[in-house]
Coordinates of C-alpha atoms in Angstrom, one line a residue:
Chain A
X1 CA 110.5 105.2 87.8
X2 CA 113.5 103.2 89.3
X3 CA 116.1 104.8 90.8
X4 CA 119.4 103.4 92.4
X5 CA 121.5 105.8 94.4
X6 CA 124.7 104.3 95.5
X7 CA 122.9 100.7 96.4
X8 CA 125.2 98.0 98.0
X9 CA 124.2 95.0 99.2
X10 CA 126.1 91.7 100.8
X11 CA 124.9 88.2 101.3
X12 CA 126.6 87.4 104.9
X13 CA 130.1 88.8 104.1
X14 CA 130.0 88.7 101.0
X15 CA 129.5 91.5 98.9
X16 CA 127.3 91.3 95.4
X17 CA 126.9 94.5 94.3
X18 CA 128.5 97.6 95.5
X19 CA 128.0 101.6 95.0
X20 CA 125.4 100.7 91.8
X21 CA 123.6 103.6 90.6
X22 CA 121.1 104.1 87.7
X23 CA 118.0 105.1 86.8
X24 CA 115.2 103.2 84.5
X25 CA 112.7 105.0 82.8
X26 CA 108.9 104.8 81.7
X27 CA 109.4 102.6 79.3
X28 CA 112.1 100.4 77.7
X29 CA 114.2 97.3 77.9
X30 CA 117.3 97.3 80.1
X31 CA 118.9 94.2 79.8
X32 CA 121.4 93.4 82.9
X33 CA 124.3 92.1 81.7
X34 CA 127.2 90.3 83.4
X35 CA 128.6 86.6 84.3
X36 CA 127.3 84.8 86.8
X37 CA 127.5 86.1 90.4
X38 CA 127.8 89.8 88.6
X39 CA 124.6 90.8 90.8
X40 CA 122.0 90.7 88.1
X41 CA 119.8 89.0 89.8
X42 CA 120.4 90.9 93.0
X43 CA 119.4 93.8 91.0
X44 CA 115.8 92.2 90.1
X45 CA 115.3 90.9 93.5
X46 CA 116.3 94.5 95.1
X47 CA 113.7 96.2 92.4
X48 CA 111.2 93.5 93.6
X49 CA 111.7 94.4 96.8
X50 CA 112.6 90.6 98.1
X51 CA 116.3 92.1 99.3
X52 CA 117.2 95.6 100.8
X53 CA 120.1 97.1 100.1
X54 CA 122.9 97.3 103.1
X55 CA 123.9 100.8 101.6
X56 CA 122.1 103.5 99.6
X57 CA 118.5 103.0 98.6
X58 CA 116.7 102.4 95.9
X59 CA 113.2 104.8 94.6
X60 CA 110.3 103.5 92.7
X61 CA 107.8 105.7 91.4
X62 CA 109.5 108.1 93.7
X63 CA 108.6 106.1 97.2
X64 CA 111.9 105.1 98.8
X65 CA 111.9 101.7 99.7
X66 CA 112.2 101.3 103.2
X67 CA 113.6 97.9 104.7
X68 CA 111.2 95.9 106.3
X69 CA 107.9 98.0 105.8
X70 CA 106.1 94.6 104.2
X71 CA 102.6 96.2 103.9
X72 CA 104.7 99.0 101.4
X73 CA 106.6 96.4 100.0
X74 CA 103.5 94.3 98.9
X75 CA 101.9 97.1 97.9
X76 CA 104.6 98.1 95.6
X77 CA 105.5 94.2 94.3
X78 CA 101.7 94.6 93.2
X79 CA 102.5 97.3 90.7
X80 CA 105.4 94.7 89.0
X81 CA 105.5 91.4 87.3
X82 CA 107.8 89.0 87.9
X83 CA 109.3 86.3 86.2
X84 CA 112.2 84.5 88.5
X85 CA 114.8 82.0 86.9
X86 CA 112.8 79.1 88.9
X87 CA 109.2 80.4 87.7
X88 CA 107.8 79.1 91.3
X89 CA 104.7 78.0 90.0
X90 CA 102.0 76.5 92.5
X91 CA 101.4 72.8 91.5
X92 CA 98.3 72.3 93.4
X93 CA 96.7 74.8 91.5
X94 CA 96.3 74.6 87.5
X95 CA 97.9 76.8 85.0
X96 CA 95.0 79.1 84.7
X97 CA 94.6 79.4 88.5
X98 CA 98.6 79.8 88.3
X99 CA 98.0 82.0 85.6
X100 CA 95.4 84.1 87.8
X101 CA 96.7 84.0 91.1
X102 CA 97.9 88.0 91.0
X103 CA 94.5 89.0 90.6
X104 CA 93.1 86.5 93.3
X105 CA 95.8 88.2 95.6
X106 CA 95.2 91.7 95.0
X107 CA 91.1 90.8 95.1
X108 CA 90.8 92.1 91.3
X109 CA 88.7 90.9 89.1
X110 CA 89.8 89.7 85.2
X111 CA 87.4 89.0 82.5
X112 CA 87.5 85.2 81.3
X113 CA 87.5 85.8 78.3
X114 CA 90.8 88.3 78.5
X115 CA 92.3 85.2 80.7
X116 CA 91.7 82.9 78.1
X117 CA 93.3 85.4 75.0
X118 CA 96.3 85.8 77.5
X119 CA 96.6 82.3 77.7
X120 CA 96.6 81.3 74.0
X121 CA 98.9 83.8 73.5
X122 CA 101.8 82.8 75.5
X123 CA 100.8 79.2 73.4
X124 CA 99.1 77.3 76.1
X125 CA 95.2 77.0 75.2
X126 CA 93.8 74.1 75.7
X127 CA 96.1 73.1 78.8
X128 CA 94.6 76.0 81.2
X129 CA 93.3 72.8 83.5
X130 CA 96.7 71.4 83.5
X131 CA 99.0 71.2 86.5
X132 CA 102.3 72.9 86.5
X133 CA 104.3 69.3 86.4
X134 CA 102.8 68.2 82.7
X135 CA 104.5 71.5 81.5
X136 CA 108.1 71.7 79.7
X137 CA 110.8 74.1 81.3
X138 CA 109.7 76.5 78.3
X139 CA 106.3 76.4 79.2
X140 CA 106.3 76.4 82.7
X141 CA 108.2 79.5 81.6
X142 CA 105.5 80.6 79.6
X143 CA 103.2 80.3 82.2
X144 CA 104.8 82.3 84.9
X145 CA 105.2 84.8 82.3
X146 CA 101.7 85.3 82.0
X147 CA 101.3 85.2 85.6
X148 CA 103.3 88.3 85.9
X149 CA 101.5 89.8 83.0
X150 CA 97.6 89.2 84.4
X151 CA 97.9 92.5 86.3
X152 CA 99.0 94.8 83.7
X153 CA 102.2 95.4 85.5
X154 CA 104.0 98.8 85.8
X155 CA 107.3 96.9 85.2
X156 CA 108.1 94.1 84.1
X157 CA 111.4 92.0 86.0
X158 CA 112.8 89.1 83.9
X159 CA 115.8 86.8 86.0
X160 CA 117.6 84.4 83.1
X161 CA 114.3 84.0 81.0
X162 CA 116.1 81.8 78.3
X163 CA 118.3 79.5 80.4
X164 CA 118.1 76.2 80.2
X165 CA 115.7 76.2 77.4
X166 CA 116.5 74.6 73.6
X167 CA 117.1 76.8 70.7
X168 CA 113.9 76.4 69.4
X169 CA 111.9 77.2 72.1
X170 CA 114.3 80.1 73.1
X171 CA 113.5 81.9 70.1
X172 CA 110.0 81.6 70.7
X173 CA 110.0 82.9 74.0
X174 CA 112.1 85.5 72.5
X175 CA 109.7 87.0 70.1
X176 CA 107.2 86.7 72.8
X177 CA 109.0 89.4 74.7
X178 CA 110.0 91.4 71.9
X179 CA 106.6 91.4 71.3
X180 CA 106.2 92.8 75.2
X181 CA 108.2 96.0 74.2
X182 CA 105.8 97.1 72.3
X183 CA 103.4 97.5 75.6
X184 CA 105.5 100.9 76.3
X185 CA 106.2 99.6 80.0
X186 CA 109.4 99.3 81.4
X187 CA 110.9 95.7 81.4
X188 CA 114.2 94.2 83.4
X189 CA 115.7 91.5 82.4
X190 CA 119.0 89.9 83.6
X191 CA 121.2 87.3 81.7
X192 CA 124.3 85.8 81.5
X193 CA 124.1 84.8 77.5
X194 CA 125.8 87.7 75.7
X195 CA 124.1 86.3 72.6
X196 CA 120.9 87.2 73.9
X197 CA 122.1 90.4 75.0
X198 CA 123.7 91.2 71.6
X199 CA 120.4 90.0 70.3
X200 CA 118.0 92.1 72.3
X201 CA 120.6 95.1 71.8
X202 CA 120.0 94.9 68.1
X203 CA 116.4 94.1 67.5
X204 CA 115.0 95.7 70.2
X205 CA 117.5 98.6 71.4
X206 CA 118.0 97.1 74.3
X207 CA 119.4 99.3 77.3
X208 CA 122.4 97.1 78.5
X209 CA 123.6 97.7 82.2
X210 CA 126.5 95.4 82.1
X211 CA 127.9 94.1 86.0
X212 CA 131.3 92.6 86.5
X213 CA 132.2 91.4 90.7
X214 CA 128.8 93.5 91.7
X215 CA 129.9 96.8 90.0
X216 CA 128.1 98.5 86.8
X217 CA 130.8 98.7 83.9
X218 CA 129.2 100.1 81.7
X219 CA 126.1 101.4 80.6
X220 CA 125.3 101.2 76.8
X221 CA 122.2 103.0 75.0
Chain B
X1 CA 92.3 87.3 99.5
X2 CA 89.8 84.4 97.6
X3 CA 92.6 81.9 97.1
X4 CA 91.7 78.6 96.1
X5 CA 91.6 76.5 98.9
X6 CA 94.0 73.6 97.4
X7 CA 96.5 76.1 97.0
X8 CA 97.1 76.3 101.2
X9 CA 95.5 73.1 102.1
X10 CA 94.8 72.4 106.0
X11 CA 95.7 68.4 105.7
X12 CA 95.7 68.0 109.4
X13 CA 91.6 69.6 109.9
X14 CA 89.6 66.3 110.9
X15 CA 92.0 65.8 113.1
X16 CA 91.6 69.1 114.9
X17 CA 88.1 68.9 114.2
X18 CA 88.0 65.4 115.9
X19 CA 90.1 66.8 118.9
X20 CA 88.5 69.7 119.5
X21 CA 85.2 67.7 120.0
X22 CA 86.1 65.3 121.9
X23 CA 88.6 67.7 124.4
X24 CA 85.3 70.1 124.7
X25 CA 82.8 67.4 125.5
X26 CA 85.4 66.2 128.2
X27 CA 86.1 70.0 129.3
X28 CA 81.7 70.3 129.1
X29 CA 81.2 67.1 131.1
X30 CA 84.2 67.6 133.8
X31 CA 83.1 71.3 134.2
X32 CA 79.2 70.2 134.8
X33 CA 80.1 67.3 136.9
X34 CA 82.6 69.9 139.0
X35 CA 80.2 72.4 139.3
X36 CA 77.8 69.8 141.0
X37 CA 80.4 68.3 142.8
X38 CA 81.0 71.8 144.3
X39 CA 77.3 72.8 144.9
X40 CA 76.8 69.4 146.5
X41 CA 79.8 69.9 148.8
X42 CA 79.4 73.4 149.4
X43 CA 75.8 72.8 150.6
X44 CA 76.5 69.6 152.6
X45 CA 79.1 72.1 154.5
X46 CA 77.2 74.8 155.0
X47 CA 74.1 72.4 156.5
X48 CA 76.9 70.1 158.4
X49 CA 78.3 73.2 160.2
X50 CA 75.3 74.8 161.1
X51 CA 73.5 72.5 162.9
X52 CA 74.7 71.3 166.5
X53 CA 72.5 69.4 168.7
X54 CA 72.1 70.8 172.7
X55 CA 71.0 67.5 174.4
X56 CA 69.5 68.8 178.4
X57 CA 69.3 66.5 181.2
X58 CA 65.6 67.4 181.6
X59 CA 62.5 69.1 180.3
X60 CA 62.7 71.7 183.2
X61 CA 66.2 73.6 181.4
X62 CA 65.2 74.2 178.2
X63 CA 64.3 77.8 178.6
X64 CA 67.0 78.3 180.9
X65 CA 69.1 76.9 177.8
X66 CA 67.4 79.1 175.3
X67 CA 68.3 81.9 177.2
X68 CA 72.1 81.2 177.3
X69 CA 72.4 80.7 173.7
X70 CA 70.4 83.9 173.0
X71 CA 73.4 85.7 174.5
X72 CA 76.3 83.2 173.1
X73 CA 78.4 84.9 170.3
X74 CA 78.7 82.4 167.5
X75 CA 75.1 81.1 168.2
X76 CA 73.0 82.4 164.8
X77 CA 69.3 80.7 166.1
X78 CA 68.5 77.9 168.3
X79 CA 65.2 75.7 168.0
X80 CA 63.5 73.2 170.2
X81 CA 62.9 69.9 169.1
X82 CA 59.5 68.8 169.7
X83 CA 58.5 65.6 170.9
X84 CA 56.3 64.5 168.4
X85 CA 59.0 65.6 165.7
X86 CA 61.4 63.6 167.9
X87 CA 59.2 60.5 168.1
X88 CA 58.9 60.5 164.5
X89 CA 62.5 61.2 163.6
X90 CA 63.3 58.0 165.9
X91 CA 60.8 56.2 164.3
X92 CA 58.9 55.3 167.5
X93 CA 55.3 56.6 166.6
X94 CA 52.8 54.0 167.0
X95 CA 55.6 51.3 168.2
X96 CA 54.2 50.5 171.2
X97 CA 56.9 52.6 173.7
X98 CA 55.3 56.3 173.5
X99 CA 56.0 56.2 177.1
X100 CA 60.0 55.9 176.6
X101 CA 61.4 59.7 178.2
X102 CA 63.2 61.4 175.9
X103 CA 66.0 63.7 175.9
X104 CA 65.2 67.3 175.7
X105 CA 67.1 68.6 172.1
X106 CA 67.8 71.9 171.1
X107 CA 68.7 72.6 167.4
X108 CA 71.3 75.4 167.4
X109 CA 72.7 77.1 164.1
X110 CA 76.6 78.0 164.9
X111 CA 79.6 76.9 163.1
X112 CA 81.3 73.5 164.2
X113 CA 83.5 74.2 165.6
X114 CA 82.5 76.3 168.1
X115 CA 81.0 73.1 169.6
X116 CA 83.9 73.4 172.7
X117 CA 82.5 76.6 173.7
X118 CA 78.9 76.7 173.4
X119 CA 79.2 73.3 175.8
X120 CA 81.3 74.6 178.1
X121 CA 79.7 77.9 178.3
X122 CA 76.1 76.0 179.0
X123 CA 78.1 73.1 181.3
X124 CA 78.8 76.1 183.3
X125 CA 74.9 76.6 183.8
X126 CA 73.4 73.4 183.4
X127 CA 75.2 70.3 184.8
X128 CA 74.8 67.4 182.5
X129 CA 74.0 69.0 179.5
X130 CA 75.8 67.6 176.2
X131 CA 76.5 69.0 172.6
X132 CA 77.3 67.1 169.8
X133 CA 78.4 68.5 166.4
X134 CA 79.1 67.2 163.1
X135 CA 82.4 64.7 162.8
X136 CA 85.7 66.5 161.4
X137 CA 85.9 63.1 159.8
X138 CA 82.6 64.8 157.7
X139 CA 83.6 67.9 157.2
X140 CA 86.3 67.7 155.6
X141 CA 84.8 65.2 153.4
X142 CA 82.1 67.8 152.2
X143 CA 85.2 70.2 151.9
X144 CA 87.1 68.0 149.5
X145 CA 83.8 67.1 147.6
X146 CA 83.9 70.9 147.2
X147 CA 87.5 71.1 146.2
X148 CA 86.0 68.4 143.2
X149 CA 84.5 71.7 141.7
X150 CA 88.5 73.2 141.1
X151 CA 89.4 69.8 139.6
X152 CA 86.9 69.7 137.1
X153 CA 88.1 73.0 135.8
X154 CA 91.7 71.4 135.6
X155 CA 90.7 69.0 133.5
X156 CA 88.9 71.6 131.1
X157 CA 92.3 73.4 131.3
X158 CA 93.7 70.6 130.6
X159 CA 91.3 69.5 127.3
X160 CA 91.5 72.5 126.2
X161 CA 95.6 72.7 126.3
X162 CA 95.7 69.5 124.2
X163 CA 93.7 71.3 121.7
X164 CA 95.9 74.4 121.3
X165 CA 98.7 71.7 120.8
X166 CA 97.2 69.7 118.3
X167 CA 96.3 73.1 116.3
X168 CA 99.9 74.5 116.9
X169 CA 101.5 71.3 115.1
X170 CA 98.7 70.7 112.5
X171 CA 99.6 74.4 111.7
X172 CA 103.3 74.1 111.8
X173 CA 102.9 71.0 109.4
X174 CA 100.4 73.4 106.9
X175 CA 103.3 75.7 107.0
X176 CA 106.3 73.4 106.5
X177 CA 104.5 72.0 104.1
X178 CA 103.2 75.1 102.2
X179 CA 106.8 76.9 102.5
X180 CA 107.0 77.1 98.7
X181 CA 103.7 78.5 98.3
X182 CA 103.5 81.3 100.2
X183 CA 107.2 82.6 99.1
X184 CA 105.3 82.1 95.9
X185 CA 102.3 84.2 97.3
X186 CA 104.4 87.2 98.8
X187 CA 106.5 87.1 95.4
X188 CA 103.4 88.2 93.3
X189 CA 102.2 91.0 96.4
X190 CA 100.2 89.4 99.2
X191 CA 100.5 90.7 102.1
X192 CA 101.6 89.0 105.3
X193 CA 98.7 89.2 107.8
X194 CA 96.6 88.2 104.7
X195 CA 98.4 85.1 104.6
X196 CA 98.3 84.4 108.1
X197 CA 95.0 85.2 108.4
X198 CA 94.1 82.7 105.5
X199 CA 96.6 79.9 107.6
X200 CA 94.9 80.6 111.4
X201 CA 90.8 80.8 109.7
X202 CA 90.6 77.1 109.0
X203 CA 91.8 75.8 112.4
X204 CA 89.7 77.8 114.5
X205 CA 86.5 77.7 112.0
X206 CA 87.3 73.8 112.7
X207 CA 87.8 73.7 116.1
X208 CA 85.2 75.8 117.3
X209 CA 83.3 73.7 115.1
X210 CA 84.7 70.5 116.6
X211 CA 83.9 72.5 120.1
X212 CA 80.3 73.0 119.3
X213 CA 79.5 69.4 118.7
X214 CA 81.6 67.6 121.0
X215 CA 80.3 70.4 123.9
X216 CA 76.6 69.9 122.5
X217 CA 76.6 66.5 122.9
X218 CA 78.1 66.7 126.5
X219 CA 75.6 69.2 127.8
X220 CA 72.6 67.0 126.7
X221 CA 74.5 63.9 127.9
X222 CA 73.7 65.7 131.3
X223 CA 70.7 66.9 130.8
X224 CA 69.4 63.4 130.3
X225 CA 71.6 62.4 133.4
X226 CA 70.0 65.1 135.3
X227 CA 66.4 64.4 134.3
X228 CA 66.9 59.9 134.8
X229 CA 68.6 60.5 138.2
X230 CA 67.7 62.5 141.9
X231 CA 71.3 63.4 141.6
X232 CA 71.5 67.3 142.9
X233 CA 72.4 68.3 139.0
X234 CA 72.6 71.7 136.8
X235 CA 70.0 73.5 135.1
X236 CA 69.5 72.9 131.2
X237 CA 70.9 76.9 130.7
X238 CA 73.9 76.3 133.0
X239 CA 74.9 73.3 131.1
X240 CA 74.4 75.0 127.7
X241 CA 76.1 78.0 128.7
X242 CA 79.2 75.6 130.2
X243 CA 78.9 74.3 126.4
X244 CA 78.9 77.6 125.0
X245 CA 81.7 78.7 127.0
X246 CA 83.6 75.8 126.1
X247 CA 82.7 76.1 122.8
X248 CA 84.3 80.3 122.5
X249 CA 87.1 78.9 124.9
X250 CA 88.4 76.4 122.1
X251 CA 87.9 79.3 119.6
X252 CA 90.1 81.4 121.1
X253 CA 92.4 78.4 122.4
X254 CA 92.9 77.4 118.6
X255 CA 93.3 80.9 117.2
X256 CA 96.5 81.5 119.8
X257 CA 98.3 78.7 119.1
X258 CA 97.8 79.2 115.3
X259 CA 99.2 82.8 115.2
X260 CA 101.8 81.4 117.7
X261 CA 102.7 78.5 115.5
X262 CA 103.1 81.2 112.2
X263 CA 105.1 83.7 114.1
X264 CA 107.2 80.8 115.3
X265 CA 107.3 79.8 111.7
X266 CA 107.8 83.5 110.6
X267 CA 110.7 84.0 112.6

């Protein structure tokens, strides 16, 4: 499904991840692995097509992406859900409109009532006319979450879904995605907590790709 | 792309909408009032340079005249004045001095200034003849009132440049101030030229809009004029189509300075 053949890439002169190469399956968790500034994050922005790598290139579903080709680019991004460390949720719009904004970009069409289900499941029914700003970290979480969920994604790109968040509502989220590994897609996710990691490893047997200084280290089943 | 329109707000659209009215009734109204400037001054012209007046020192030359100008190069007709028409473009019918001689005229149709030529060339002929032709002092006057016509159509330039400039920096604003937004938009797989189309519809929807009314109003404005005053005017189509025109003009006006102000923005 995703393939990385000998992908660099550099911010200015800096280099963030060099000669990586891997491959993800059909289904799955990988969990990136790696301190911060490792390139785990690069990784999920170069699967989700936001950077293009300055060396090698990167396949998904067998199309090689090619740099700067937007129309292919949003075309793919459509077939992936998305879930950045900053959530970027819209605050003029409410969390259901948030929540349904995918579809209203690609023109599909969702059933209320399967909005609605979605939306009491990631634990936020009854606030769907809310604005993002009345939401805690975990929720606002939550929400983009389901936003990357609403289009029944191919794959699924997690960036630091935990950070920042308290105990509590970490675990929560938690069992929300180990309840998302069950949907027998594919699903990314990057962090820097090795407890998580650890975590995910043993309940859910994980994938860990772990980076140090923008290289793969190691690669643990 | 049916995104809720809070999502991209255009905050800056009365504005536009309010500009683009009033710039196209101006652009309507200075066009119209051009375009009658010009047909008044191109028709003043055209009658002051054709007619030059042959007056003969007798009755006795005129067809000795006529002849002369038959066979003069620039001449294109010449006509006798009558006496009676004579008498009563003086104004001396029924005045009491019928008996007063008058000069023999001849009306002759040849440019002005070939008023040197045709006089010398019937001097030559007829001792004592003279032929008078319109003031350059004129002329140039119905010239300039025909040059009016190109001014209007600066100023419509003009209106309609102020228009493009208020779209390009309400646009810019929408963007600066949707930035977030639309990163937010491309993350979850919209595509560019959806997204600019979405940011250039509203301001030319608005402005041609704006265009329409403000145009509208102008071309009835001188219709009304037209039909209170003798004034040599337009007809009621040429000042619709001028508001039509204008109307299109602003359309397309609004839509280049949007796609100019998102590829400046792009970039």
């Amino acid at each position: 499904m995703i393939s990385f053949e000998d992908v660099s890439f550099t911010y200015g002169q800096t280099p963030v991840l060099e000669g990586a190469s891997f491959a993800i399956g059909d289904a799955g968790l990988v969990v990136l692995a790696g301190e911060t500034g490792a390139g785990k994050s690069t990784i999920v922005r170069l699967c989700h097509l936001e950077l293009w790598p300055n060396r090698g290139q990167i396949r998904l579903w067998g199309e090689v992406s090619q740099p700067r080709d937007e129309r292919a680019a949003a075309r793919l991004r459509r077939r992936m859900g998305v879930v950045p460390e900053e959530s970027r949720l819209i605050e003029r719009l409410n969390i259901a409109e948030n929540i349904e904004l995918p579809m209203t970009v690609t023109g599909g069409r969702r059933r209320e009532r399967d909005l609605m289900e979605l939306i009491e499941w990631i634990g936020l029914g009854g606030r769907e006319h809310e604005h993002p700003s009345t939401l805690t970290a975990a929720e606002t979480r939550r929400a983009a979450l389901a936003r990357a969920l609403i289009v029944s994604p191919e794959l699924l790109l997690l960036d630091e879904p935990l950070s920042g968040l308290d105990p509590g509502s970490a675990a929560d989220l938690l069992s929300l995605l180990l309840d998302l590994q069950t949907i027998g897609r594919p699903i990314v996710l990057a962090s820097r907590d090795p407890d998580l990691t650890d975590d995910l490893r043993r309940r859910a047997s994980a994938r860990v790709l772990t980076l140090a200084s923008g290289r793969v280290v190691e690669d643990a089943p | 792309m049916t995104l809720p329109s809070r999502a991209l707000p255009a905050e800056g659209l009365p504005v536009v909408v309010g500009v683009a009215a009033g710039m196209a009734a101006i652009a309507v109204l200075c066009l119209l009032v051009g375009l009658a400037l010009r047909d008044m001054g191109t028709r003043w012209r055209l009658s002051l340079g054709a007619v030059m007046l042959v007056e003969l020192p007798g009755e006795g030359n005129t067809a000795a005249a006529h002849d002369l100008l038959a066979a003069a190069p620039d001449v294109r007709g010449a006509r006798t004045i009558e006496a009676a028409r004579l008498s009563a473009l003086l104004g001396i019918e029924d005045s009491g001095i019928e008996g007063l001689a008058l000069p023999a005229l001849i009306e002759v149709d040849a440019p002005a200034d070939a008023r040197a030529a045709v006089e010398a060339m019937l001097a030559a002929e007829i001792p004592g003849i003279r032929v008078t032709a319109p003031s350059p002092a004129l002329q140039l006057g119905a010239h300039r009132l025909a040059m009016a016509g190109w001014i209007g159509l600066a100023l419509a330039a003009l209106s309609l440049a102020t228009v493009g400039a208020v779209v390009y920096a309400a646009t810019g604003r929408m963007l600066l101030a949707a930035r977030e937004t639309l990163s937010t938009l491309r993350l979850i797989g919209a595509e560019a030229r959806d997204l600019r189309q979405r940011i250039v519809q509203p301001w030319v929807v608005g402005a041609s809009l704006g265009a329409a009314v403000g145009g509208g109003i102008s071309a009835l404005l001188a219709d009304l004029i037209t039909q209170a005053t003798t004034m040599i005017w337009l007809d009621k189509e040429v000042s619709l189509g001028v508001a039509l025109a204008a109307t299109v003009a602003t359309g397309l006006v609004a839509w280049a300075a949007a796609r100019l102000a998102w590829a400046s923005a792009d970039a």
